[in-house]
Every structure is written in C-alpha cells, then in structure tokens.
Tab-separated table of C-alpha atoms in Angstrom:
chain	number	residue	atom	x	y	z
A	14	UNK	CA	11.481	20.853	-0.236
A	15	UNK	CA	7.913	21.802	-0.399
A	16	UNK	CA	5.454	18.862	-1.002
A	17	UNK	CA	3.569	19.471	-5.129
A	18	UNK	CA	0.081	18.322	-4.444
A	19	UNK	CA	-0.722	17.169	-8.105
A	20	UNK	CA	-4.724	17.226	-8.619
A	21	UNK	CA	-7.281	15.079	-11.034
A	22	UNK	CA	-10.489	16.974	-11.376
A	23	UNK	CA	-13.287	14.502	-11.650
A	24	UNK	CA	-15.860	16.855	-13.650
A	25	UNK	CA	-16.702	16.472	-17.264
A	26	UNK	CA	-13.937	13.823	-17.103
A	27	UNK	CA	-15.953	10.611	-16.054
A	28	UNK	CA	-18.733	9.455	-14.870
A	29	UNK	CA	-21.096	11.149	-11.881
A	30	UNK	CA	-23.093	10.708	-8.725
A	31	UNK	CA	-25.316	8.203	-10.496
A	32	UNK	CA	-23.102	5.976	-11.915
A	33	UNK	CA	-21.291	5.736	-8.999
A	34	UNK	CA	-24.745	4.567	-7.708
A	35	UNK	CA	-25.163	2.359	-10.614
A	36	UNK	CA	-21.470	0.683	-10.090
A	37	UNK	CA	-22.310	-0.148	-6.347
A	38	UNK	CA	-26.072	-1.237	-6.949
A	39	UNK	CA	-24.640	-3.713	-9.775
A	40	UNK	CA	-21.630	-4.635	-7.675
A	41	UNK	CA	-24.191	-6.183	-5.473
A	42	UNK	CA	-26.983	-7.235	-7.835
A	43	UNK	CA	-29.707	-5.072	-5.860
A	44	UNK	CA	-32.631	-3.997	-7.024
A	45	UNK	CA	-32.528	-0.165	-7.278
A	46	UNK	CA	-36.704	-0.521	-5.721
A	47	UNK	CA	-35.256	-2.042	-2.515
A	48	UNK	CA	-31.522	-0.438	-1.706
A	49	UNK	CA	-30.221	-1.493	1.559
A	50	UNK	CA	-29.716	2.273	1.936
A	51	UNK	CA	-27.505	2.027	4.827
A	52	UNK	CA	-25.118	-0.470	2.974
A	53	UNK	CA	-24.639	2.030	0.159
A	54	UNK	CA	-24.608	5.120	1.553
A	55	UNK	CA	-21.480	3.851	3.481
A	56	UNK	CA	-19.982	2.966	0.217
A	57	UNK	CA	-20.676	5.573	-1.221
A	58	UNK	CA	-19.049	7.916	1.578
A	59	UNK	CA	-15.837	5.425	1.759
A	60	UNK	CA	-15.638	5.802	-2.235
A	61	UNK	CA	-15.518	9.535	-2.016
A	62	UNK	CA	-13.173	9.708	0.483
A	63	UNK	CA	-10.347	7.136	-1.186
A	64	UNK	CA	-11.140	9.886	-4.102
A	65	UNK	CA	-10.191	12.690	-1.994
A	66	UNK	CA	-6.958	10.823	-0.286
A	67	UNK	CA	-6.121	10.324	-4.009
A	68	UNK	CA	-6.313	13.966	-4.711
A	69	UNK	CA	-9.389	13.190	-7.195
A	70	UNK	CA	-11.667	16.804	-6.859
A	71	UNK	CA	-14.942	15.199	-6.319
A	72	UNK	CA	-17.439	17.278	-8.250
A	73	UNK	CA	-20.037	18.804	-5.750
A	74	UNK	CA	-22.793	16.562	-7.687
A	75	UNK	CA	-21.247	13.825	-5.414
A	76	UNK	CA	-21.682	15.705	-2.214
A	77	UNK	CA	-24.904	16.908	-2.973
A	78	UNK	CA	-25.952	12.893	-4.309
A	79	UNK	CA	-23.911	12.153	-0.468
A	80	UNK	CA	-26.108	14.419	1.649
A	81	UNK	CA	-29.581	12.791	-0.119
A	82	UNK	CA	-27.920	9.423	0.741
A	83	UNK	CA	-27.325	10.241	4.100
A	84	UNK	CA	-30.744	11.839	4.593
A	85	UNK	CA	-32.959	8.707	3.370
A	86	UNK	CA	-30.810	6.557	5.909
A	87	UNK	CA	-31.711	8.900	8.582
A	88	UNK	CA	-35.665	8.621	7.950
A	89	UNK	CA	-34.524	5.252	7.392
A	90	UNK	CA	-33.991	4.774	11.145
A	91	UNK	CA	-37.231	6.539	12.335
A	92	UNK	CA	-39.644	4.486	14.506
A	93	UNK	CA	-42.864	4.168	11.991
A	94	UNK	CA	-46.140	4.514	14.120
A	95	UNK	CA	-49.429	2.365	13.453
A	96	UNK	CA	-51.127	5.786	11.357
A	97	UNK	CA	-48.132	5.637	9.130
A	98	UNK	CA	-48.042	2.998	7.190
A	99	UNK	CA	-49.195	4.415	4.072
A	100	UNK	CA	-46.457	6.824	4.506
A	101	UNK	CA	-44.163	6.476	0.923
A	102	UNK	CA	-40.554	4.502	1.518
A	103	UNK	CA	-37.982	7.198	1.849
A	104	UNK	CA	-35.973	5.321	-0.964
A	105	UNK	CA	-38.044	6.389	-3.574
A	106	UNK	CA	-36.609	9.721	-3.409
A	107	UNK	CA	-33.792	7.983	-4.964
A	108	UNK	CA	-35.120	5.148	-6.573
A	109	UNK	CA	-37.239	7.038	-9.063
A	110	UNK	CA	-34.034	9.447	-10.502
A	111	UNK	CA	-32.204	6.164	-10.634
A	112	UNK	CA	-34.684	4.211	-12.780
A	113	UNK	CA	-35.083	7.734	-14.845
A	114	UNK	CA	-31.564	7.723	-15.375
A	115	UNK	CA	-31.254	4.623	-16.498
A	116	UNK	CA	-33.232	4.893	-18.946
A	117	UNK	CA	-31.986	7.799	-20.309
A	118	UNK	CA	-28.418	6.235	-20.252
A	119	UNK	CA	-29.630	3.515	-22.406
A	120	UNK	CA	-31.317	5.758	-24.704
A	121	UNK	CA	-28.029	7.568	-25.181
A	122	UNK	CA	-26.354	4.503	-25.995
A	123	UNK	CA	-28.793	3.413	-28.812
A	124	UNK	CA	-28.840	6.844	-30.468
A	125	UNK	CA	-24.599	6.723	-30.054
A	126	UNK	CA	-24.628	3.481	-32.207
A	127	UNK	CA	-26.547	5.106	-34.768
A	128	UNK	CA	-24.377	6.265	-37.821
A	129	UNK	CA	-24.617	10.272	-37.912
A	130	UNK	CA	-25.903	11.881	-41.138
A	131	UNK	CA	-23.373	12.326	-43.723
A	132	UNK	CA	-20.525	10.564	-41.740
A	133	UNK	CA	-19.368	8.581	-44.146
A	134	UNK	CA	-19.125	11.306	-46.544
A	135	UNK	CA	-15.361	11.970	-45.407
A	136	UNK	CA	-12.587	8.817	-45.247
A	137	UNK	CA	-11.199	8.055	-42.326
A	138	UNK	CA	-8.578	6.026	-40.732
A	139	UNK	CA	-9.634	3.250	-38.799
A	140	UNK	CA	-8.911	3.750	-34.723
A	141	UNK	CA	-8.199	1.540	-31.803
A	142	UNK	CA	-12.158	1.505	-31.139
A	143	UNK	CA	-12.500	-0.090	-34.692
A	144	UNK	CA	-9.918	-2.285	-34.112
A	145	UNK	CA	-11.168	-3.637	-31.122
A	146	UNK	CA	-14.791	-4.144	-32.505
A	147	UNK	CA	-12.832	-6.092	-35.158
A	148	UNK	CA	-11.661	-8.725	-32.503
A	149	UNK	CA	-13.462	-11.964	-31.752
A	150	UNK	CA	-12.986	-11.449	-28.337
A	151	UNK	CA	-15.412	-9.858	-26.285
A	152	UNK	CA	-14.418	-6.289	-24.268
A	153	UNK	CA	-16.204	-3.809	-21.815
A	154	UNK	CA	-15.704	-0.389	-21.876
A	155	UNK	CA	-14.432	0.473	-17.925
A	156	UNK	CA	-15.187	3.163	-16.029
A	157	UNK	CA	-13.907	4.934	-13.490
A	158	UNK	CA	-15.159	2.617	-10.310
A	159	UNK	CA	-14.319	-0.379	-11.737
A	160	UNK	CA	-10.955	1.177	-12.876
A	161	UNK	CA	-10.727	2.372	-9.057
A	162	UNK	CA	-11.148	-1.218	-7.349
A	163	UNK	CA	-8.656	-2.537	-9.794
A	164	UNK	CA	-5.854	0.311	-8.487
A	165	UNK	CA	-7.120	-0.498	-4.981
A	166	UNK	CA	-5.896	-4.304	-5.539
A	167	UNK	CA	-2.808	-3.022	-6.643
A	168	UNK	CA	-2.737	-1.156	-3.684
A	169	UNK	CA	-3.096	-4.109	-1.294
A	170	UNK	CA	-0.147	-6.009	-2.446
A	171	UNK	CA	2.263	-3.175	-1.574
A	172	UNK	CA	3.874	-3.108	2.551
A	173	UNK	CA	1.247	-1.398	4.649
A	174	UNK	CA	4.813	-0.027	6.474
A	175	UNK	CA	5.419	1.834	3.025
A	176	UNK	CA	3.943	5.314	3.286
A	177	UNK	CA	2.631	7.637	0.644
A	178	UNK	CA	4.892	10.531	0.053
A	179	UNK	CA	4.662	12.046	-3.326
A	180	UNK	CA	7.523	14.709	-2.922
A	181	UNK	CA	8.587	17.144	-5.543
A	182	UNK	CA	12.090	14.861	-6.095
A	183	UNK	CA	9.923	12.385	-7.178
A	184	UNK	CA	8.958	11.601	-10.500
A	185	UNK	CA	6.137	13.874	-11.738
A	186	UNK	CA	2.473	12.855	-13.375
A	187	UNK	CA	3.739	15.121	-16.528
A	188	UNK	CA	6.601	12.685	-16.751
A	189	UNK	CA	5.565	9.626	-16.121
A	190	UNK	CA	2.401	10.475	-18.940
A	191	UNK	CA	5.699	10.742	-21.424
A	192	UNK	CA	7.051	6.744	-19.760
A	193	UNK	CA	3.642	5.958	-20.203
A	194	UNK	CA	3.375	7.476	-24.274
A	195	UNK	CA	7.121	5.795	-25.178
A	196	UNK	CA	5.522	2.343	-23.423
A	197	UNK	CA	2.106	2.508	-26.010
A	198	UNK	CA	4.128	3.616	-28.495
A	199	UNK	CA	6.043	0.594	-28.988
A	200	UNK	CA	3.352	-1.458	-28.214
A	201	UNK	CA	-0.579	-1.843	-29.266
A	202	UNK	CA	-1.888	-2.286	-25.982
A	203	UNK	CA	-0.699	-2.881	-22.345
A	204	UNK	CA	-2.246	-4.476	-19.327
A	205	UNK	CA	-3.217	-1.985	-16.490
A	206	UNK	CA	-1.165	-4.410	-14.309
A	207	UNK	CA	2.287	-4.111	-16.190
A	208	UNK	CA	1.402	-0.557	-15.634
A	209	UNK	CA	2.784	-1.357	-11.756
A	210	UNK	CA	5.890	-3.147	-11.876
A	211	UNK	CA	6.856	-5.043	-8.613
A	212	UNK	CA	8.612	-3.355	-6.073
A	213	UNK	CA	7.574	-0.019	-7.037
A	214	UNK	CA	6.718	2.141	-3.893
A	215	UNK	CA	3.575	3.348	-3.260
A	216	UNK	CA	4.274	7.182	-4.358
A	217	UNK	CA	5.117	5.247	-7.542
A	218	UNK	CA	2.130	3.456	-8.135
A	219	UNK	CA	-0.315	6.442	-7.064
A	220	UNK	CA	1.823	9.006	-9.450
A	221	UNK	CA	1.234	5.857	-12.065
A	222	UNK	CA	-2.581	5.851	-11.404
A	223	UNK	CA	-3.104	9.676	-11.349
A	224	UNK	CA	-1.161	9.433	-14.882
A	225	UNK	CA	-3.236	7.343	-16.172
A	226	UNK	CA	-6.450	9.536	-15.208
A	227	UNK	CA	-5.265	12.091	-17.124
A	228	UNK	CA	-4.981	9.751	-19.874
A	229	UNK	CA	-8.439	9.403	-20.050
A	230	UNK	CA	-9.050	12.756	-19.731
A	231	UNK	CA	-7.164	13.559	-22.488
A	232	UNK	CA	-8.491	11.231	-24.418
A	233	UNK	CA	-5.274	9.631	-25.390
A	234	UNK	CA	-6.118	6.101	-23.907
A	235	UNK	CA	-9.214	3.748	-23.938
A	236	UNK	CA	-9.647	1.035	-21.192
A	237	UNK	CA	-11.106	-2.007	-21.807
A	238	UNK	CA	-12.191	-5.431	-19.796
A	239	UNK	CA	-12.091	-8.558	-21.097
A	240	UNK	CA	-15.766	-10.435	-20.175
A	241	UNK	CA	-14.027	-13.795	-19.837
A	242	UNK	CA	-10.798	-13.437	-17.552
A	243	UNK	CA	-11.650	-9.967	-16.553
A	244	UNK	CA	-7.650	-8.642	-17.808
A	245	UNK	CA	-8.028	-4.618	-17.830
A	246	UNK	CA	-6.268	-3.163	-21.305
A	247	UNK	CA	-5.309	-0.136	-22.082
A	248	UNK	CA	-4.751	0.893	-25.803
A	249	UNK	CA	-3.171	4.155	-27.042
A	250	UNK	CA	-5.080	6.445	-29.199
C-alpha cells in the first residue's frame, strides 16, 4: 500500500527565522553582539532539517535566514590582513535585525496587553487563557522550539532499532486529532508527556506530535510551561 506523506506547513502557523534565532541565542545565554556564528548556524541547519524529516514545510524565510547564516560564517573564516582592521564584524549583518526585532517583539507584546477600545462593551465567557491567568502558579507560553526539544526527548527514550514508518494502515493525524479532542474533553488539561504513552512505536509518537501541530494551528489547544518544574500542559480551547 502506498506510503500517505501527511504534511505540517510551518507558515503563518508559528513562529519564524528569528525566533528560531532567538530560541538558540537564549538556549545558550549569548549575547546577540557576539554570536559564535559557527555554533549557531549549525543549529540552526540541524533544526531545519529534524523539521523537514518531520514533514514540517519550512517556510522559505528559514532558508533565506539559513543562507545569511551560512554566509557570515564563511567571511567568518577569512584571514583578516593588517589594513583591515577597521573592516565592520560580519555579524552585524545579523546582529542589528536581531536587536530590531526584538524590540519590535516586545513592543507587540505591550500593545497586546492593552485592553482594545470598546472590548468590554460585549460579555463574554471566560477561556482557558483567563483561567490560567487566574492560577497562582506561574506558566510560559511555549513555542514551537521549545515544544520541538521536548518531542525530541520523547524521541530518545524509544529503541533506536524501531524505525519510522508512518503507513497508510496506520492510524491517521485526522484521527488521532479526534483521540486527542475525546482525551481534553474529559479532562481540563493534559501533560504533553501523557500525550506518549509507553511502548508506543515511533510512527505513533510522530503521528501524535504532527497532531498536536495542527492543534495549534487550529487554534484548538494552548501550551503552556510551568517556570518551576518545567511540566509542558496542554489545555483545550
């Protein structure tokens, strides 16, 4: 029977090129003025390839954010002679987009915690994003890197002898989205982790990932972190 190749497309759906820079600069508490460029351009290519061995369409903002990566490593590596060294570091090219971006990103964030004008004219029904500013504990918002290293240590406790095959006898990502809807139905929120129960093969848990990617596209789920143990949640919407 004919393989189904079941695609997430990653545009408009999460976050871009620069956040992917963000996640890795963070990751490793660098400061975005001095990037060890060659450290996270290789990153950055292995992240974009797990994407594409995952069947996640990487946006061609990413190969485009790849190729400038790749270029300021490669005048990285150039001998600097003695009349050079005024000659401006390479990694500005990316440093000042970064720090621009930044920026901006914050700004967005301030103006998104503003109340909009006449919001409150109209009742509402309070939502899971209410109820979990309600709680005393303190959450994160995930995104998609941080959501991909957590699926990658899932990944690492199945057999390295077990090998991906997601076949069309298998369960599809339409149905497991409707195993995933009866599970957050009957409950108010679920650990990413009991999302992958043990001894589930590794077509399983990737069908199980890609699921929940389209999820979050759909905007039926919202992913949280807890600060203090660092337990992903997932709550239905």
């Amino acid at each position: 029977m004919q393989e189904e190749v079941y695609q997430v497309k990653l545009e408009n759906i999460f976050e871009g090129p620069m956040d992917l820079l963000v996640h890795l600069i963070k990751k490793h508490e660098m400061d975005i003025y001095d990037i060890p460029i060659a450290m996270i351009t290789d990153q950055y290519l292995e992240y974009l390839q797990w994407m594409k061995s995952m069947n996640i369409d990487v946006a061609g903002d990413f190969i485009v954010m790849a190729a400038t990566l790749t270029q300021i490593k490669s005048k990285m590596l150039l001998p600097i002679h003695e009349d050079e060294d005024d000659q401006e570091d390479p990694r500005l090219e990316i440093a000042r987009p970064l720090a621009e971006y930044l920026q901006m990103k914050a700004a967005a964030e301030r103006l998104a915690e503003r109340n909009l004008l006449g919001e409150d004219i109209f009742a509402r029904n309070p939502d899971q994003e209410e109820l979990l500013a309600g709680r005393q504990d303190e959450v994160l918002k995930l995104g998609l890197f941080e959501l991909i290293e957590a699926f990658q240590q899932i990944l690492e406790k199945i057999s390295p002898d077990d090998k991906v095959r997601i076949a069309a006898d298998s369960i599809s990502v339409k149905n497991r989205i409707s195993q995933l809807v009866d599970i957050f139905e009957s409950r108010e929120s679920v650990t990413f982790e009991e999302l992958f129960p043990a001894g589930a093969v590794k077509s399983e848990v990737i069908v199980t990932f890609l699921a929940i990617l389209e999820m979050v596209r759909l905007s039926l789920v919202r992913i949280v972190q807890h600060v203090q143990t660092g337990v992903i949640r997932l709550f239905y919407l």
